[in-house]
XYZ file of C-alpha atoms in Angstrom:
494
model
C 115.116 95.460 93.684
C 113.170 92.928 95.739
C 114.675 89.466 96.044
C 111.339 87.865 95.114
C 111.529 86.155 91.714
C 109.281 87.496 88.991
C 107.483 84.142 88.682
C 106.681 84.133 92.416
C 105.284 87.655 92.544
C 101.711 87.733 93.863
C 99.184 89.301 91.537
C 96.472 91.755 92.498
C 95.636 93.148 95.908
C 97.327 91.422 98.852
C 95.154 91.647 101.939
C 97.006 92.009 105.226
C 96.120 88.557 106.575
C 98.214 87.027 103.773
C 101.430 88.656 104.976
C 101.049 89.456 108.679
C 100.970 86.174 110.698
C 100.095 87.935 113.961
C 97.643 90.482 112.662
C 95.658 90.277 115.901
C 98.397 92.332 117.586
C 97.472 95.348 115.433
C 94.394 97.329 116.561
C 91.472 98.092 114.284
C 88.392 100.360 114.594
C 85.991 99.099 117.287
C 82.799 98.809 115.236
C 83.901 96.229 112.681
C 80.980 94.650 110.850
C 81.167 91.078 109.478
C 81.679 90.888 105.708
C 81.858 94.649 105.138
C 84.520 95.589 107.716
C 85.296 99.037 109.125
C 82.826 101.130 107.190
C 80.637 102.677 109.871
C 81.085 106.420 110.064
C 83.479 106.658 107.102
C 83.232 108.641 103.885
C 84.192 106.950 100.632
C 85.390 110.325 99.316
C 87.828 110.997 102.174
C 89.722 107.769 102.969
C 92.909 109.601 103.949
C 91.172 111.882 106.427
C 89.228 108.909 107.812
C 92.515 107.052 108.241
C 94.032 110.051 110.021
C 91.094 110.025 112.434
C 91.547 106.305 113.101
C 95.290 106.790 113.515
C 94.788 109.367 116.240
C 92.498 106.951 118.090
C 94.360 103.669 117.526
C 98.025 104.647 117.628
C 101.120 104.433 115.429
C 100.163 101.161 113.710
C 96.612 100.080 112.943
C 94.556 98.256 110.332
C 91.393 98.908 108.364
C 89.241 96.427 106.515
C 86.735 97.231 103.790
C 84.885 94.455 101.939
C 87.568 91.858 102.568
C 90.490 94.162 101.822
C 92.572 94.689 104.943
C 95.372 97.241 105.057
C 98.005 97.919 107.709
C 98.817 101.601 108.268
C 101.936 102.845 110.037
C 102.655 106.404 111.041
C 104.836 106.276 114.142
C 108.264 107.780 113.473
C 110.190 104.674 114.618
C 108.128 102.362 112.418
C 108.384 104.735 109.447
C 112.166 104.810 109.823
C 112.276 101.006 109.697
C 110.039 100.905 106.639
C 112.358 103.413 104.940
C 115.286 100.979 105.258
C 116.052 100.037 101.654
C 117.859 96.871 102.734
C 114.673 95.474 104.285
C 111.856 97.156 102.376
C 111.062 98.316 98.835
C 108.322 100.344 97.205
C 104.999 98.556 97.049
C 102.760 99.425 94.113
C 99.285 98.961 95.490
C 95.977 100.593 96.279
C 95.178 103.521 94.000
C 98.656 103.540 92.479
C 98.133 100.096 90.965
C 94.732 101.272 89.722
C 96.566 103.799 87.534
C 98.531 101.122 85.688
C 96.008 100.842 82.831
C 97.062 104.343 81.775
C 100.548 104.760 83.301
C 101.772 101.144 83.009
C 105.442 100.773 83.873
C 106.037 104.503 84.135
C 108.355 105.701 86.882
C 105.585 106.090 89.466
C 103.570 102.942 88.770
C 106.230 100.411 87.702
C 106.698 97.296 89.786
C 110.176 96.854 91.219
C 110.916 93.902 88.942
C 110.024 95.763 85.728
C 113.226 96.771 83.904
C 111.835 99.959 82.383
C 111.859 101.671 85.770
C 115.646 101.595 86.113
C 116.160 102.313 82.412
C 113.895 105.376 82.507
C 115.374 106.585 85.788
C 118.935 106.416 84.462
C 118.006 108.073 81.158
C 115.963 110.865 82.749
C 117.931 111.643 85.915
C 120.238 114.112 84.076
C 117.084 116.035 83.152
C 116.941 117.150 86.787
C 120.591 118.138 87.146
C 121.588 121.661 88.148
C 122.390 122.531 84.534
C 118.975 121.310 83.365
C 117.196 123.128 86.183
C 118.887 126.392 85.238
C 117.511 125.929 81.744
C 113.977 125.440 83.051
C 114.107 128.506 85.298
C 113.344 131.191 82.630
C 110.330 129.189 81.455
C 109.068 128.980 85.028
C 109.295 132.767 85.190
C 107.399 133.137 81.925
C 104.562 130.869 83.037
C 104.291 132.689 86.362
C 103.931 135.942 84.404
C 100.862 134.464 82.719
C 99.445 133.719 86.169
C 100.114 137.216 87.491
C 98.577 138.770 84.383
C 95.443 136.795 85.123
C 95.490 137.665 88.809
C 96.043 141.366 88.029
C 92.884 141.350 85.913
C 90.880 139.571 88.598
C 92.154 141.962 91.261
C 91.387 145.026 89.158
C 87.835 143.755 88.634
C 87.385 143.208 92.368
C 87.085 139.445 92.021
C 88.666 136.812 94.212
C 90.906 134.166 92.624
C 90.396 130.415 92.416
C 93.625 129.303 94.062
C 93.607 125.570 93.345
C 92.333 126.036 89.800
C 94.961 128.637 88.947
C 97.790 126.718 90.623
C 96.803 123.709 88.524
C 96.998 125.817 85.357
C 100.378 127.170 86.427
C 101.985 123.832 87.216
C 100.527 122.051 84.168
C 101.904 124.731 81.856
C 105.270 124.659 83.635
C 105.863 120.916 83.309
C 104.422 120.863 79.775
C 106.717 123.657 78.569
C 109.883 122.696 80.430
C 109.573 118.955 79.920
C 107.884 118.602 76.564
C 107.887 121.949 74.752
C 104.084 122.001 74.755
C 101.660 124.801 75.578
C 98.167 123.809 76.759
C 96.968 127.419 76.713
C 95.511 126.989 80.192
C 95.404 130.688 81.064
C 93.524 131.531 77.905
C 90.692 129.180 78.901
C 87.737 129.980 81.128
C 87.453 126.288 82.069
C 90.153 123.747 82.935
C 91.914 122.175 79.976
C 90.331 118.807 79.069
C 93.629 117.176 80.022
C 93.093 118.337 83.621
C 89.536 117.021 83.646
C 90.710 113.668 82.288
C 93.559 113.531 84.787
C 91.263 114.303 87.728
C 88.861 111.688 86.415
C 91.475 108.928 86.328
C 92.822 109.818 89.789
C 89.340 109.924 91.294
C 88.382 106.624 89.690
C 91.564 104.981 90.994
C 90.715 106.185 94.497
C 87.071 105.079 94.385
C 87.981 101.641 93.051
C 89.680 100.851 96.376
C 86.399 101.091 98.292
C 84.337 98.769 96.097
C 84.318 94.952 96.410
C 86.166 93.623 93.368
C 83.369 91.248 92.259
C 80.838 94.099 92.386
C 82.967 96.764 90.706
C 81.772 95.982 87.142
C 78.182 96.477 88.310
C 78.521 99.327 90.803
C 81.005 101.352 88.774
C 79.839 100.649 85.243
C 79.279 104.293 84.372
C 82.436 105.396 86.171
C 84.432 102.734 84.320
C 83.160 104.018 80.967
C 84.134 107.561 81.892
C 87.527 106.316 83.019
C 88.077 104.556 79.693
C 87.212 107.798 77.911
C 89.537 109.783 80.184
C 92.416 107.383 79.598
C 91.863 107.462 75.859
C 91.988 111.267 75.912
C 95.221 111.267 77.914
C 96.751 108.811 75.460
C 95.653 110.815 72.402
C 96.953 114.047 73.866
C 100.354 112.609 74.670
C 100.620 110.818 71.326
C 100.031 114.176 69.602
C 102.749 115.826 71.700
C 105.216 113.070 70.822
C 104.344 113.156 67.102
C 104.850 116.905 67.038
C 108.293 116.534 68.555
C 109.277 113.752 66.179
C 108.660 116.109 63.255
C 110.618 119.000 64.770
C 113.761 119.606 66.773
C 113.706 119.927 70.555
C 116.020 121.642 72.959
C 117.241 118.827 75.168
C 114.200 118.619 77.438
C 112.754 115.458 79.025
C 110.962 114.394 75.847
C 114.164 114.696 73.831
C 115.891 112.490 76.368
C 113.146 109.892 76.081
C 113.263 109.879 72.279
C 116.984 110.188 71.659
C 119.023 109.088 74.682
C 120.338 105.583 75.149
C 121.302 104.174 78.514
C 124.960 105.123 79.085
C 125.972 101.550 79.971
C 123.640 99.220 78.081
C 122.703 101.304 75.055
C 119.014 100.493 75.601
C 116.352 103.003 74.608
C 112.827 103.538 75.861
C 110.181 101.859 73.722
C 107.456 104.092 72.171
C 104.731 102.732 74.472
C 106.882 103.355 77.535
C 107.616 106.906 76.358
C 103.887 107.567 76.276
C 103.580 106.186 79.812
C 106.467 108.279 81.089
C 105.058 111.471 79.545
C 101.649 110.812 81.140
C 103.380 110.128 84.454
C 105.324 113.388 84.336
C 102.382 115.479 83.186
C 100.165 114.157 85.978
C 102.662 113.796 88.820
C 104.649 116.828 87.685
C 101.784 119.221 88.190
C 99.164 117.684 90.480
C 101.239 117.489 93.661
C 102.978 120.834 93.136
C 99.694 122.643 92.573
C 98.388 121.191 95.826
C 101.513 122.222 97.727
C 101.264 125.781 96.423
C 97.546 125.962 97.206
C 97.997 124.832 100.811
C 100.928 127.237 101.251
C 98.878 130.179 99.966
C 96.048 129.226 102.296
C 98.346 129.265 105.315
C 100.027 132.499 104.244
C 96.624 134.159 103.987
C 95.701 132.931 107.479
C 98.993 133.942 109.091
C 99.773 137.532 108.018
C 102.847 137.725 110.277
C 104.320 134.713 108.458
C 103.512 136.269 105.080
C 105.154 139.527 106.096
C 108.284 137.789 107.308
C 108.483 135.798 104.064
C 107.898 138.963 102.012
C 110.676 140.782 103.881
C 113.045 137.973 102.981
C 112.059 138.136 99.301
C 112.703 141.879 99.172
C 115.975 141.556 101.049
C 117.323 138.699 98.898
C 115.964 139.688 95.488
C 116.143 143.461 95.858
C 114.757 145.287 92.841
C 115.751 142.700 90.237
C 113.000 142.224 87.673
C 113.703 138.537 87.130
C 115.310 136.689 90.032
C 118.047 134.339 88.922
C 118.165 130.613 89.470
C 120.590 130.837 92.389
C 118.498 133.503 94.113
C 115.612 131.100 94.637
C 117.543 128.773 96.952
C 118.380 131.789 99.131
C 114.712 132.177 100.103
C 115.177 129.979 103.137
C 112.156 131.195 105.096
C 109.867 130.947 102.062
C 111.061 127.375 101.687
C 110.203 126.764 105.344
C 106.663 127.964 104.650
C 106.430 125.480 101.800
C 107.870 122.634 103.882
C 105.523 123.333 106.779
C 102.555 123.302 104.397
C 103.763 119.956 103.034
C 104.163 118.682 106.575
C 100.557 119.361 107.499
C 99.106 118.360 104.141
C 101.543 116.297 102.068
C 99.812 116.300 98.714
C 100.969 112.714 98.198
C 99.633 111.652 101.603
C 101.206 108.210 101.906
C 103.463 105.614 100.349
C 103.473 101.834 100.572
C 106.450 99.639 101.482
C 106.810 95.867 101.144
C 109.164 93.450 102.895
C 112.005 92.188 100.732
C 112.334 89.118 102.985
C 110.616 87.795 106.094
C 111.191 90.330 108.856
C 109.765 91.731 112.097
C 108.557 95.326 112.245
C 109.147 97.211 115.475
C 110.402 94.017 117.111
C 106.755 92.947 117.478
C 104.990 92.422 114.150
C 106.193 89.564 111.895
C 105.945 90.228 108.163
C 106.320 87.664 105.428
C 108.189 88.481 102.248
C 105.898 90.652 100.123
C 103.781 91.838 103.058
C 103.250 95.568 102.947
C 102.182 98.575 104.972
C 101.001 102.033 104.020
C 103.066 104.777 105.643
C 100.541 107.516 106.374
C 102.749 110.559 105.826
C 99.941 112.915 106.789
C 100.095 111.407 110.308
C 103.859 110.778 110.413
C 104.222 114.526 109.914
C 101.994 115.109 112.956
C 103.592 112.606 115.338
C 103.727 114.564 118.619
C 106.804 112.627 119.754
C 108.691 114.220 116.857
C 106.899 117.502 116.209
C 105.721 118.374 119.713
C 102.379 118.851 121.413
C 101.507 121.604 118.927
C 102.068 119.362 115.894
C 98.682 120.315 114.442
C 99.641 124.001 114.339
C 101.283 125.831 111.419
C 104.809 126.998 112.309
C 107.466 127.348 109.576
C 110.226 127.618 112.194
C 109.985 123.850 112.607
C 112.189 123.841 109.508
C 114.859 126.127 110.875
C 118.185 124.433 110.100
C 118.905 123.732 113.781
C 115.478 122.164 114.300
C 115.893 119.990 111.195
C 119.261 118.708 112.387
C 117.790 117.857 115.796
C 115.010 115.654 114.376
C 115.448 111.959 113.614
C 115.805 110.926 109.992
C 112.777 109.759 108.007
C 110.247 111.961 109.818
C 109.446 114.235 106.853
C 108.500 112.352 103.687
C 106.371 114.423 101.295
C 108.079 112.873 98.250
C 108.224 109.240 99.293
C 111.435 107.484 100.227
C 114.424 105.578 98.935
C 115.361 104.730 95.381
C 111.760 105.164 94.224
C 111.278 108.621 95.753
C 109.982 111.314 93.394
C 112.612 111.982 90.708
C 111.300 115.523 90.200
C 111.280 116.694 93.820
C 113.970 119.356 93.316
C 112.113 120.636 90.252
C 108.903 120.913 92.285
C 110.571 122.627 95.242
C 112.373 125.154 93.024
C 109.204 125.948 91.096
C 107.043 126.306 94.207
C 109.571 128.465 96.078
C 109.995 130.732 93.056
C 106.233 131.130 92.608
C 105.607 131.880 96.282
C 108.348 134.512 96.255
C 106.920 136.213 93.167
C 103.353 136.198 94.493
C 104.333 137.490 97.924
C 106.274 140.341 96.360
C 103.337 141.334 94.166
C 100.246 140.809 96.336
C 98.761 140.984 99.782
C 96.755 137.802 100.270
C 93.385 138.247 101.970
C 91.494 135.216 103.245
C 87.739 134.905 103.290
C 86.990 135.016 107.047
C 84.151 132.510 106.610
C 86.261 129.912 104.805
C 87.260 126.774 106.696
C 89.804 124.479 105.138
C 88.242 121.507 103.414
C 90.444 118.940 101.723
C 89.401 117.057 98.611
C 90.985 113.677 97.856
C 91.760 112.114 94.474
C 94.811 110.043 95.499
C 96.412 113.451 96.006
C 95.161 116.163 98.384
C 93.978 119.652 97.461
C 92.173 122.490 99.281
C 88.549 122.571 98.209
C 86.811 125.824 97.339
C 89.756 128.025 98.320
C 89.492 131.578 97.005
C 91.618 134.548 98.022
C 91.209 138.289 97.617
C 94.277 140.138 96.374
C 95.677 143.616 96.887
C 98.429 144.845 94.610
C 101.377 146.046 96.596
C 102.881 149.460 95.888
C 105.456 149.844 94.584
C 105.053 146.521 92.830
C 107.890 145.662 90.445
C 106.850 144.015 87.214
C 108.730 141.016 88.449
C 108.182 138.469 85.746
C 107.778 140.440 82.497
C 109.514 138.349 79.833
C 112.803 139.558 78.431
C 115.413 137.900 76.263
C 117.292 135.560 78.579
C 120.009 133.062 77.752
C 118.545 129.524 78.025
C 120.406 128.069 80.721
C 96.082 123.391 110.221
C 93.822 125.846 109.186
């Protein structure tokens, strides 16, 4: 927790000039315009990709200013390692993340460091991601994947391509809803996305767009968007309230919602308040499916573009899983090459593309840049993961062997950060990695993935990253085991 007292905490956006006494040392884009800043040649819908472009031109630390809001970005491996030091820096809730607080409040992802509900929720919910809990989720992950493959079998038989991002979103939403909250959104029975997905995308997009608008003008320029955002937030709240009410009138099976409703902190005896439970459920439903669906979508894109990688991964699946209909929990971790494919996809396109860190006390970053207490920088993970000093001259290329165990051991710490860093890193990262590795293994075993030769990777941004317009053609493999048919199981760079 930051040493800053609660009373002294600054409110609202903190522009860089307030915390960086020697800001002139940090380069900025060359065509800065008075009053409006570094806006020439940028796209309001792709701030991350614009920042990556500036990072390549300006170096491992740079700044951008838009309508009086100035932000320091860092992506060099040495600077990122310093910012990951929990003794000197803590999570900073800013930019689009803070814009989500009207709906997510002091949930795990959006809580300020001084808010007590973060630690309370973390301690109550951490056992929900233990090995024992994960084993219990595994059969449900298999069942949801069977719903996906049923859908894909029908599309393949009809000669239609599949909407990768849309179907991965359905898959991951159903997985977190069933495993965490005992709820079924019926996503695969719908021809259109569930309204929850539309509302979620709406709130994320609004939070992103709000960053690029001058605060005094936002009520005027974003009046319609603000109304839609209010409607989206209200829908998210109503949906979650209905899920919680349903559980309160029935018995659960020890999932995350049960823990929220029934578990007291082991030391203090405190319980989560009803409003905070709503915020935590919204946090898990959004964060628990949005980033994983993006990771799976990027991985499937790269597998379709690199058939030799797909074949090597498929060989591993067949060697490790054999002819078992339903791979067991422990068999997933043995897919080491499949996991490398996933990690390499997350390296090139971390679906949570950055994380902000603030100084706990006055300090100096990189021995050059003084920072006052509370000053912050955005670690641009999408560029950290492409630092040629760490990843080599071919850092823009897709190569899963970068995550061979020997190569991982040889790299400095804090160079691969798709889930954030430190005490506030994603609590569900092992859940996401297990789910994504399992799904990739099942899909590789069942299908040949054929890319559209005319498709070029486009990335859409809504705080998270996702391939845009990605469709794949499928070929059923023969013999193709019916790998995920439900059976009674004990609950345990382009």
